[in-house]
Coordinates of C-alpha atoms in Angstrom, one line a residue:
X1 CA 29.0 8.8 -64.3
X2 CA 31.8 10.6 -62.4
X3 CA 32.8 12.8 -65.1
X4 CA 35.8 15.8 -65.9
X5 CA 33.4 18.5 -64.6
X6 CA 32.5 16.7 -61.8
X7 CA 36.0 15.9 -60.2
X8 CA 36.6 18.7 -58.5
X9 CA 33.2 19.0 -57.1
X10 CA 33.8 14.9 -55.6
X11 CA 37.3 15.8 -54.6
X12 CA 36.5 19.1 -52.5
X13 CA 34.1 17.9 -50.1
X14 CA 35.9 14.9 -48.5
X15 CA 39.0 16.4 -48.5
X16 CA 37.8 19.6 -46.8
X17 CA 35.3 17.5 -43.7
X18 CA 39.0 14.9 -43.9
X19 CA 41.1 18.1 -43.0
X20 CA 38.9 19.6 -40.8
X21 CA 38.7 16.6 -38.5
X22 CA 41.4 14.4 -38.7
X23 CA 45.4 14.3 -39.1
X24 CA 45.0 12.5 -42.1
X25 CA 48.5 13.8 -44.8
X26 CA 46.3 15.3 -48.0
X27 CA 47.1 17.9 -50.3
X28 CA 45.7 21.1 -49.3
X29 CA 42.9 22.8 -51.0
X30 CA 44.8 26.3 -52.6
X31 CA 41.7 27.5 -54.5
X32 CA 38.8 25.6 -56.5
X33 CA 35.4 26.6 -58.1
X34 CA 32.6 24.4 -58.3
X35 CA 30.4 26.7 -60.9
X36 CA 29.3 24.6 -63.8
X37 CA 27.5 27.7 -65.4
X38 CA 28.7 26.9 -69.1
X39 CA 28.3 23.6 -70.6
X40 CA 30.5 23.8 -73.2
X41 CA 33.3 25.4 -70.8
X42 CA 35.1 23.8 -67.9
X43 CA 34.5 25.8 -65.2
X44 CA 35.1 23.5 -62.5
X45 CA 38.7 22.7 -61.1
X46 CA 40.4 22.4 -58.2
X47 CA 44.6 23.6 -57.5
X48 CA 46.1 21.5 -54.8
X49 CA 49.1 22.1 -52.4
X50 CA 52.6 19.9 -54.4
X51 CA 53.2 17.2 -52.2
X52 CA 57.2 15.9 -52.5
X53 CA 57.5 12.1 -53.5
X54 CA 56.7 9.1 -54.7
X55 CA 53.3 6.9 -54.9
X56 CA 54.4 3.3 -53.0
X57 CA 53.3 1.7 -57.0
X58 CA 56.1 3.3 -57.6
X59 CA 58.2 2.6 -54.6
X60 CA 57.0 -1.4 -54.6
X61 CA 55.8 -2.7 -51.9
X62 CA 58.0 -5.8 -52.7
X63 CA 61.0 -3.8 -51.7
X64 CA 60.4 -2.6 -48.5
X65 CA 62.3 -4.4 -46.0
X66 CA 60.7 -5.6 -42.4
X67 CA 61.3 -2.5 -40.6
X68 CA 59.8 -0.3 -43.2
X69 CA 56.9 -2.4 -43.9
X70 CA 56.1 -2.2 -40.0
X71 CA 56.6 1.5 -39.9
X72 CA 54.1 2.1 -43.3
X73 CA 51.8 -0.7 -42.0
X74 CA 51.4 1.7 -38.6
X75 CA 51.0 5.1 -40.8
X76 CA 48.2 3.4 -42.6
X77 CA 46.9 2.0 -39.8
X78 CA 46.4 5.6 -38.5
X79 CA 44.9 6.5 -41.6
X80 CA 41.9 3.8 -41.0
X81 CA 41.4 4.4 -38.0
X82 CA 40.5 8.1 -37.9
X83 CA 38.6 7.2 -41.1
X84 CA 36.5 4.9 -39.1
X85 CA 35.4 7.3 -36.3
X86 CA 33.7 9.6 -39.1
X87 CA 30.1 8.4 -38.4
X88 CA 27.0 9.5 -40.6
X89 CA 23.5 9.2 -40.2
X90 CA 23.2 7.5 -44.0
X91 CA 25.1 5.7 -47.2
X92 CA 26.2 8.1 -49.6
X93 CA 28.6 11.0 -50.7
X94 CA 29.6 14.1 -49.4
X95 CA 27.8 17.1 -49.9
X96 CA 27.4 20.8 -48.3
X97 CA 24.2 20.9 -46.7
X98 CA 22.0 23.6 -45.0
X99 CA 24.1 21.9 -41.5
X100 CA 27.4 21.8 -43.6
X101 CA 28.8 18.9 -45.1
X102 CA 26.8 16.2 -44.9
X103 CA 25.6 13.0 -47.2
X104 CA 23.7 13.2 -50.0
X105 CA 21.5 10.0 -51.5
X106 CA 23.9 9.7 -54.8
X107 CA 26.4 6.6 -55.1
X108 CA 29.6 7.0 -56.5
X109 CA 32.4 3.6 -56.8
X110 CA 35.0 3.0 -59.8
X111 CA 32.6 0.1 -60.5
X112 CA 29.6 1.8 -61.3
X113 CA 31.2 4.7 -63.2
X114 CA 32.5 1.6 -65.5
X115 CA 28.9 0.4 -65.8
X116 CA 27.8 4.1 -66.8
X117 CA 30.8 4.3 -69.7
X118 CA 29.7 0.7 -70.6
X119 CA 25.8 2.1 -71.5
X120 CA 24.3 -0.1 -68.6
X121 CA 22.8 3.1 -66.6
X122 CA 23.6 1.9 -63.1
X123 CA 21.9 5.3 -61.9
X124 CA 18.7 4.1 -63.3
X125 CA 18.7 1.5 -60.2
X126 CA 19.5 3.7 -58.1
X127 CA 16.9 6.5 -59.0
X128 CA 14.3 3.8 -58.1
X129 CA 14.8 3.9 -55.2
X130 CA 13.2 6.4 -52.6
X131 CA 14.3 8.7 -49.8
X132 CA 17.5 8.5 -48.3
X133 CA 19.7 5.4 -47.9
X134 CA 20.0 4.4 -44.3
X135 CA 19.6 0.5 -44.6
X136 CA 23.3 -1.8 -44.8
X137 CA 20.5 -4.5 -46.1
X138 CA 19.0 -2.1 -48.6
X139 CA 22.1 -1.2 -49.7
X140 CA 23.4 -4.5 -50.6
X141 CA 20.2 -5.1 -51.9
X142 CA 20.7 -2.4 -54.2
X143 CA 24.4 -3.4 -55.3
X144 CA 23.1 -6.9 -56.3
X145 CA 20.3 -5.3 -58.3
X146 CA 23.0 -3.1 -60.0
X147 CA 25.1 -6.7 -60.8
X148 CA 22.1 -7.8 -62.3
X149 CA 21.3 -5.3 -64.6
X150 CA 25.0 -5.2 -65.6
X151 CA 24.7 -9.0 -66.2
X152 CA 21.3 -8.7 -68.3
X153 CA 22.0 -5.1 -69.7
X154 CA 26.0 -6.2 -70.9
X155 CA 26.6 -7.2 -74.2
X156 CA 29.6 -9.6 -73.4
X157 CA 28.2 -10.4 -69.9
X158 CA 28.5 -14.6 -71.1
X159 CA 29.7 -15.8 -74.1
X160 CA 27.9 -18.7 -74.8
X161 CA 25.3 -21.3 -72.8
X162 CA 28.0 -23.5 -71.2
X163 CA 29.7 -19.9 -69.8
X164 CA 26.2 -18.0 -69.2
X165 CA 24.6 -21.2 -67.6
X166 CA 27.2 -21.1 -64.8
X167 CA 27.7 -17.7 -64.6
X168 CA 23.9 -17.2 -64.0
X169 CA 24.2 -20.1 -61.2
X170 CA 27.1 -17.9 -59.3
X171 CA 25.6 -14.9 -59.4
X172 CA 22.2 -16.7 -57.6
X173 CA 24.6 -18.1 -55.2
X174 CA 26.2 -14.8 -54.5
X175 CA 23.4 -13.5 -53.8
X176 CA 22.1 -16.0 -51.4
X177 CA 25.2 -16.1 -49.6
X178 CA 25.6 -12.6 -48.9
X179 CA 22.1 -11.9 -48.0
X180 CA 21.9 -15.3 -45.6
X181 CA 25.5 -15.6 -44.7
X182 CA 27.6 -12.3 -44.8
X183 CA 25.3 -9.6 -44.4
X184 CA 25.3 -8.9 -40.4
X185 CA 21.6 -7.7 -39.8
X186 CA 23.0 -6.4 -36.4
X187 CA 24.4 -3.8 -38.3
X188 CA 21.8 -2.8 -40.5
X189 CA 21.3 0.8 -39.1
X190 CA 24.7 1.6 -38.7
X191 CA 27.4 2.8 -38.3
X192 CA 27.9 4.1 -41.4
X193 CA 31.1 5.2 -41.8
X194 CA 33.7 7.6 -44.5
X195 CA 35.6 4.8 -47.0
X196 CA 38.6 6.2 -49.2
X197 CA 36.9 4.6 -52.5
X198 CA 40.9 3.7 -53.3
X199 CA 43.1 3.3 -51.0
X200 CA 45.7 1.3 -53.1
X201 CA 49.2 2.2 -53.4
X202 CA 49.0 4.1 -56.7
X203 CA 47.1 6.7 -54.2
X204 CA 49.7 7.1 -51.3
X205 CA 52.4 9.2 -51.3
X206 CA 55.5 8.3 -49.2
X207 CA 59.0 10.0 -48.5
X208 CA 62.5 8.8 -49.0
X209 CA 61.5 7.4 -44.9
X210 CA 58.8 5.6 -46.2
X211 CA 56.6 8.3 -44.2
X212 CA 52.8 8.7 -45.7
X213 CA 52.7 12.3 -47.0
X214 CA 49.9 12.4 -49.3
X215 CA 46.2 10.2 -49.6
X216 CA 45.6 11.8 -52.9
X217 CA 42.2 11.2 -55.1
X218 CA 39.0 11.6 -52.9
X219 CA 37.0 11.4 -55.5
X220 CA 35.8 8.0 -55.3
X221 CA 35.3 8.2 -51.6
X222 CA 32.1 7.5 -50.0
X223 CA 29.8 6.7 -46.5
X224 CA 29.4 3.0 -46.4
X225 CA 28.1 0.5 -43.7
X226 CA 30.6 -0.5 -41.3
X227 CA 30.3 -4.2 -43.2
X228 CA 31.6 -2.0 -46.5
X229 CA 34.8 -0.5 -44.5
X230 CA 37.2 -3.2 -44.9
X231 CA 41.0 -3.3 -44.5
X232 CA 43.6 -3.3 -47.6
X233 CA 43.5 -6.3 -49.9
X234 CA 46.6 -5.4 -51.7
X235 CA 49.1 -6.6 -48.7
X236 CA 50.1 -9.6 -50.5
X237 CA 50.2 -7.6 -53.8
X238 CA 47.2 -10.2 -55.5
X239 CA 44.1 -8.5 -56.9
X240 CA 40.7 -9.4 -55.1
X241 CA 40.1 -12.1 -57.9
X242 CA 43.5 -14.0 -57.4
X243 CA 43.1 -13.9 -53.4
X244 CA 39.4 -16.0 -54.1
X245 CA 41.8 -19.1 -54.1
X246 CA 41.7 -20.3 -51.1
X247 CA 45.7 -21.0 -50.8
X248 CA 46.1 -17.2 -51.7
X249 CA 43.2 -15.6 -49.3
X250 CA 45.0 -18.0 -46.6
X251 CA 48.2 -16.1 -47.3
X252 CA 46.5 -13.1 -47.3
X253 CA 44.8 -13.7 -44.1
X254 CA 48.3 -14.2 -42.2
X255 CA 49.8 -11.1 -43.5
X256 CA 46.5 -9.5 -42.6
X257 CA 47.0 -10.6 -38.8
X258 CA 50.2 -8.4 -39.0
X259 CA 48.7 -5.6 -40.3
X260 CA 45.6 -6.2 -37.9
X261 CA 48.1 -5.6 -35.0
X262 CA 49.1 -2.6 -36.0
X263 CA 45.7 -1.3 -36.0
X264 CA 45.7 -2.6 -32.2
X265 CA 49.0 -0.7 -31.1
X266 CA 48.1 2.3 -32.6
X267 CA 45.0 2.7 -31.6
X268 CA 46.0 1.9 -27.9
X269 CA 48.1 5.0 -28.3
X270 CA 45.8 7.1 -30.1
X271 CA 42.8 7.0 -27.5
X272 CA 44.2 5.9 -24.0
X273 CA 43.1 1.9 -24.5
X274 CA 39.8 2.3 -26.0
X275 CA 39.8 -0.5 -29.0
X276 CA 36.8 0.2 -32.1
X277 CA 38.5 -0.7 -35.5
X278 CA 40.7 -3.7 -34.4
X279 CA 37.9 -5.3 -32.2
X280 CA 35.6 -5.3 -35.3
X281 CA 38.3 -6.1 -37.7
X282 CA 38.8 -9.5 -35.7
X283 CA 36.9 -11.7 -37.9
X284 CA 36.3 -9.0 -40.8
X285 CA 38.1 -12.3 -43.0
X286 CA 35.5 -14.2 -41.6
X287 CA 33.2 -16.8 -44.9
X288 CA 35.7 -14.7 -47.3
X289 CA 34.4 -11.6 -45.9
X290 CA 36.9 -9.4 -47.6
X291 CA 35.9 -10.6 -50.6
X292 CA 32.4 -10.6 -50.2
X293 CA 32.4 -6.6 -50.2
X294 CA 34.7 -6.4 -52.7
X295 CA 32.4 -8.2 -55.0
X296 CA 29.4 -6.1 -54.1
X297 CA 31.6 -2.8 -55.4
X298 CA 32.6 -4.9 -58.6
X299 CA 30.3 -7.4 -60.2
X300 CA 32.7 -9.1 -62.1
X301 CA 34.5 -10.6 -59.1
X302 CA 31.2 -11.8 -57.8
X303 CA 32.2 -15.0 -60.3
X304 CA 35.4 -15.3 -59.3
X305 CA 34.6 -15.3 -55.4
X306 CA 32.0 -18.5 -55.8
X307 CA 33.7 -20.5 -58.6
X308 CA 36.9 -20.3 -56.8
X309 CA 36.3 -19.9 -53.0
X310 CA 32.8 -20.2 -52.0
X311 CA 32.2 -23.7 -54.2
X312 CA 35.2 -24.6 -53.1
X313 CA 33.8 -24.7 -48.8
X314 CA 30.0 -25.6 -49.4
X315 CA 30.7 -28.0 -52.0
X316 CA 34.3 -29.1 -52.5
X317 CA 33.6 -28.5 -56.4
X318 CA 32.0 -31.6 -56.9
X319 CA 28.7 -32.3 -58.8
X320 CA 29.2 -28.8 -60.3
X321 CA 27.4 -29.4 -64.1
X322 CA 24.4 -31.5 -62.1
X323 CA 24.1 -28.7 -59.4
X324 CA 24.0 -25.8 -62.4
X325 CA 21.4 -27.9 -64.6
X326 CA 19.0 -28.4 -62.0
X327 CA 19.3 -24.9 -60.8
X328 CA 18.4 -23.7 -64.5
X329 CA 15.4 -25.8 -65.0
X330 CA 14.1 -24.4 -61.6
X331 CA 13.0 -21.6 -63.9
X332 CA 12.6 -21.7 -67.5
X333 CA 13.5 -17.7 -68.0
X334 CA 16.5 -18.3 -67.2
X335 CA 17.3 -20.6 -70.2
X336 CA 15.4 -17.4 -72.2
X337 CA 18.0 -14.8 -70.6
X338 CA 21.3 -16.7 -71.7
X339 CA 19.9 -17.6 -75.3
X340 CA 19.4 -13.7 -75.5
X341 CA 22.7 -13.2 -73.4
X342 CA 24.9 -15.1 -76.3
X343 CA 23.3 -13.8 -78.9
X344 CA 23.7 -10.4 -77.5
X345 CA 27.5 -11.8 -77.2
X346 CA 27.3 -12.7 -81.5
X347 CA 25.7 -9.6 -82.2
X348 CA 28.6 -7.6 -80.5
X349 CA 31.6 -9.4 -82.2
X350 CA 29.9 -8.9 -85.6
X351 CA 29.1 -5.1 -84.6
X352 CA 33.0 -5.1 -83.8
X353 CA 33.8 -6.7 -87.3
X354 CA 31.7 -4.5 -89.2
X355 CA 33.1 -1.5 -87.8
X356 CA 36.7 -2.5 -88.2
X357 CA 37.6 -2.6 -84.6
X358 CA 38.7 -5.3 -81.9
X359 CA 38.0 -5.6 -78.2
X360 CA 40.5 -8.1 -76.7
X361 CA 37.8 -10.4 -75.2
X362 CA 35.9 -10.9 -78.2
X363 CA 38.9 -12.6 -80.8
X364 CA 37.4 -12.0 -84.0
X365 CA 38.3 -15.1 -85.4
X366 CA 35.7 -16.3 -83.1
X367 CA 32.4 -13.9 -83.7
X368 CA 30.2 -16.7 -83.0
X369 CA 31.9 -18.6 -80.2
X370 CA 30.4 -21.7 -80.5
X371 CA 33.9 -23.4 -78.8
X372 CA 35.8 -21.7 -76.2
X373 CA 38.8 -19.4 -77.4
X374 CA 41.9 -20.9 -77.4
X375 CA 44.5 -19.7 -75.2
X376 CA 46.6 -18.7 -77.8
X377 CA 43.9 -16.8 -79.4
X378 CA 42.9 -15.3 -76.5
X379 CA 46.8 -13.6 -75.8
X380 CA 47.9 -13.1 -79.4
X381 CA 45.0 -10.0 -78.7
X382 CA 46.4 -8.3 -75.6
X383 CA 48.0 -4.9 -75.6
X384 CA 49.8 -3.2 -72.9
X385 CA 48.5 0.4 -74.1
X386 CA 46.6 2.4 -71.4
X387 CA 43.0 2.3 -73.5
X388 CA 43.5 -1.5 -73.4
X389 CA 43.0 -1.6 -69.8
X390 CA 39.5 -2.7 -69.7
X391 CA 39.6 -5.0 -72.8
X392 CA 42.5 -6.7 -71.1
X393 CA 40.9 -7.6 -67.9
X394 CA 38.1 -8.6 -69.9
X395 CA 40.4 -10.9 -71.3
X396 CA 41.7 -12.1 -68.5
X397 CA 38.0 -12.4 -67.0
X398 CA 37.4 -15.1 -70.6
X399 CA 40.3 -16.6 -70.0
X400 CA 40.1 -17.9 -66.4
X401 CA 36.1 -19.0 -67.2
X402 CA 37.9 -21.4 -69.6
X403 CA 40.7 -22.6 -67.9
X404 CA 38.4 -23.0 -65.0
X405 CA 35.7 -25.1 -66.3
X406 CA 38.5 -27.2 -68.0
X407 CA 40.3 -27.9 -64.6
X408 CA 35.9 -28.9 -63.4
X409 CA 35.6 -31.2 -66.5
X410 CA 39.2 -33.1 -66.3

């Protein structure tokens, strides 16, 4: 858990190694102290340099015409590329070392942190296993272990044995396909290269010239396999769980090839011809590549990506009840973890009742779910309010389970 003590101390070491060896715009470091000698005083914080203007969330990327789309696309295409030639020897976060800074064996990602505040203990995987991380296949190996504790471990994981059923089902074919299909064993010893954590627009600052000025919150960065270093997703402005229709990814993919070629132009000018990032970018969309990683970083989407894209190519969505069914009688545990999983799912909405509160995925007119939610149940519960944001994607996560398996049984 990536806590308010522990901000400044994530913050301080990427952007320090970021300034020291690249011409990447961030906020200078004006003073900081990393003590944490008192636990019931914050002792750690960090002053930064003001940086003038505005976030492109709050520009829109929607308004930008042709000419300054091109011009940010080239910035940011800078911004990855110089990101890309900051090799490590392993997977982890940035640390000072007896060499300086250097990686240190702890994982940090928005996703797990929202495991951690959840209960699930992510770190507890993680602490099992030994030495440094210097394996792209052990890595993934230990993402997928981290999905499925946060599937077994969750207390709204499913909500009830049609929903668990085939989530169970996805998260098996996830995991096949990434281990057989995705994962590029050629790879598996590096590079391992410095990822942002989130590079999305709320993060870059831009000028009245839509010049970058800012990549603010390093806190969330990381040292991934190069597999793991993946371009923007938010180019069509759809979320990594809408783009897992295949019509949308498609979309995607062709503004991608615009932003790919920027990559190519600028980094023809940056080091006299030599091509890295846009030769191995080439068919980084490849078997809903994109979407693969962004999966492993977020378990949740790992449903989304096989319901809507992956079933979609191996099987056309056809056969999907008889296909789930035989997959759960394969092994009968897994009819033992989803009656636990929807009574976990009961046990949660009447925990909710009895304390007086509401979580906008559970409705609490219906504790026990024995029937899907209807869709006016489901909306009449969401809130716009900035503690809501977790309950509403959880929402939103109900909601497309149910639209989605009533599109499968019409």
């Amino acid at each position: 858990f990536l806590g308010r003590k522990t901000n400044a101390y994530a913050n301080d070491f990427p952007l320090r190694l970021v300034a020291e060896r690249t011409k990447i715009p961030i906020p200078r470091i004006q003073t900081c102290s990393l003590l944490c000698d008192n636990p019931g005083v914050i002792t750690q914080f960090m002053i930064l340099e003001y940086v003038e203007g505005r976030t492109l969330s709050e520009v829109g990327l929607k308004t930008l015409s042709d000419e300054q789309r091109q011009h940010l696309y080239n910035q940011l295409a800078c911004i990855y590329i110089q990101l890309r030639r900051l090799e490590f020897s392993s997977i982890g976060v940035l640390s000072c070392g007896p060499n300086g800074i250097d990686v240190c064996t702890r994982l940090i990602s928005i996703g797990l942190n929202e495991q951690e505040l959840e209960g699930l203990q992510p770190s507890c995987i993680h602490a099992g296993s030994r030495g440094r991380l210097v394996s792209a296949s052990d890595y993934v190996c230990l993402l997928l272990n981290i999905a499925k504790n946060a599937f077994e471990k969750g207390k709204k994981s499913v909500y009830n044995e049609e929903d668990g059923n085939e989530t169970l089902y996805n998260l098996h074919q996830f995991s096949q396909f990434t281990k057989e299909t995705w994962l590029d064993h050629t790879l598996d010893n590096g590079p391992f290269v410095l990822a942002h954590g989130d590079l999305e627009p709320h993060n870059i600052m831009v000028n009245e010239n839509m010049d970058i000025v800012a990549l603010l919150d390093w806190e969330w960065s990381r040292v991934v396999p190069l597999q793991f270093f993946m371009p923007p997703t938010w180019l069509t402005y759809r979320g990594t769980d809408l783009l897992a229709f295949p019509s949308l990814y498609t979309r995607y993919v062709s503004e991608l090839d615009n932003f790919r070629q920027a990559v190519k132009d600028q980094e023809l000018k940056m080091y006299n011809g030599e091509l890295l990032l846009s030769n191995e970018w080439t068919r980084v969309h490849e078997n809903g590549g994109i979407l693969v990683q962004a999966a492993l970083d977020n378990w949740t989407e790992m449903d989304y990506f096989v319901a809507r894209y992956l079933d979609h190519f191996l099987y056309r969505q056809k056969d999907l009840e008889g296909r789930i069914e035989r997959f759960m009688e394969e092994d009968p545990t897994r009819r033992a973890i989803i009656e636990r999983k929807t009574r976990d799912f009961v046990a949660y909405g009447l925990e909710l009742k009895s304390l007086g509160i509401t979580d906008a995925a559970v409705p609490a007119s219906d504790v026990n779910m024995e029937m899907p939610c209807t869709w006016k149940q489901i909306l009449s519960r969401f809130t716009l309010r900035r503690s809501s944001i977790v309950l509403v994607a959880g929402a939103s996560y109900l909601i497309w389970k149910y639209a989605h398996r009533s599109l499968i049984t019409r």
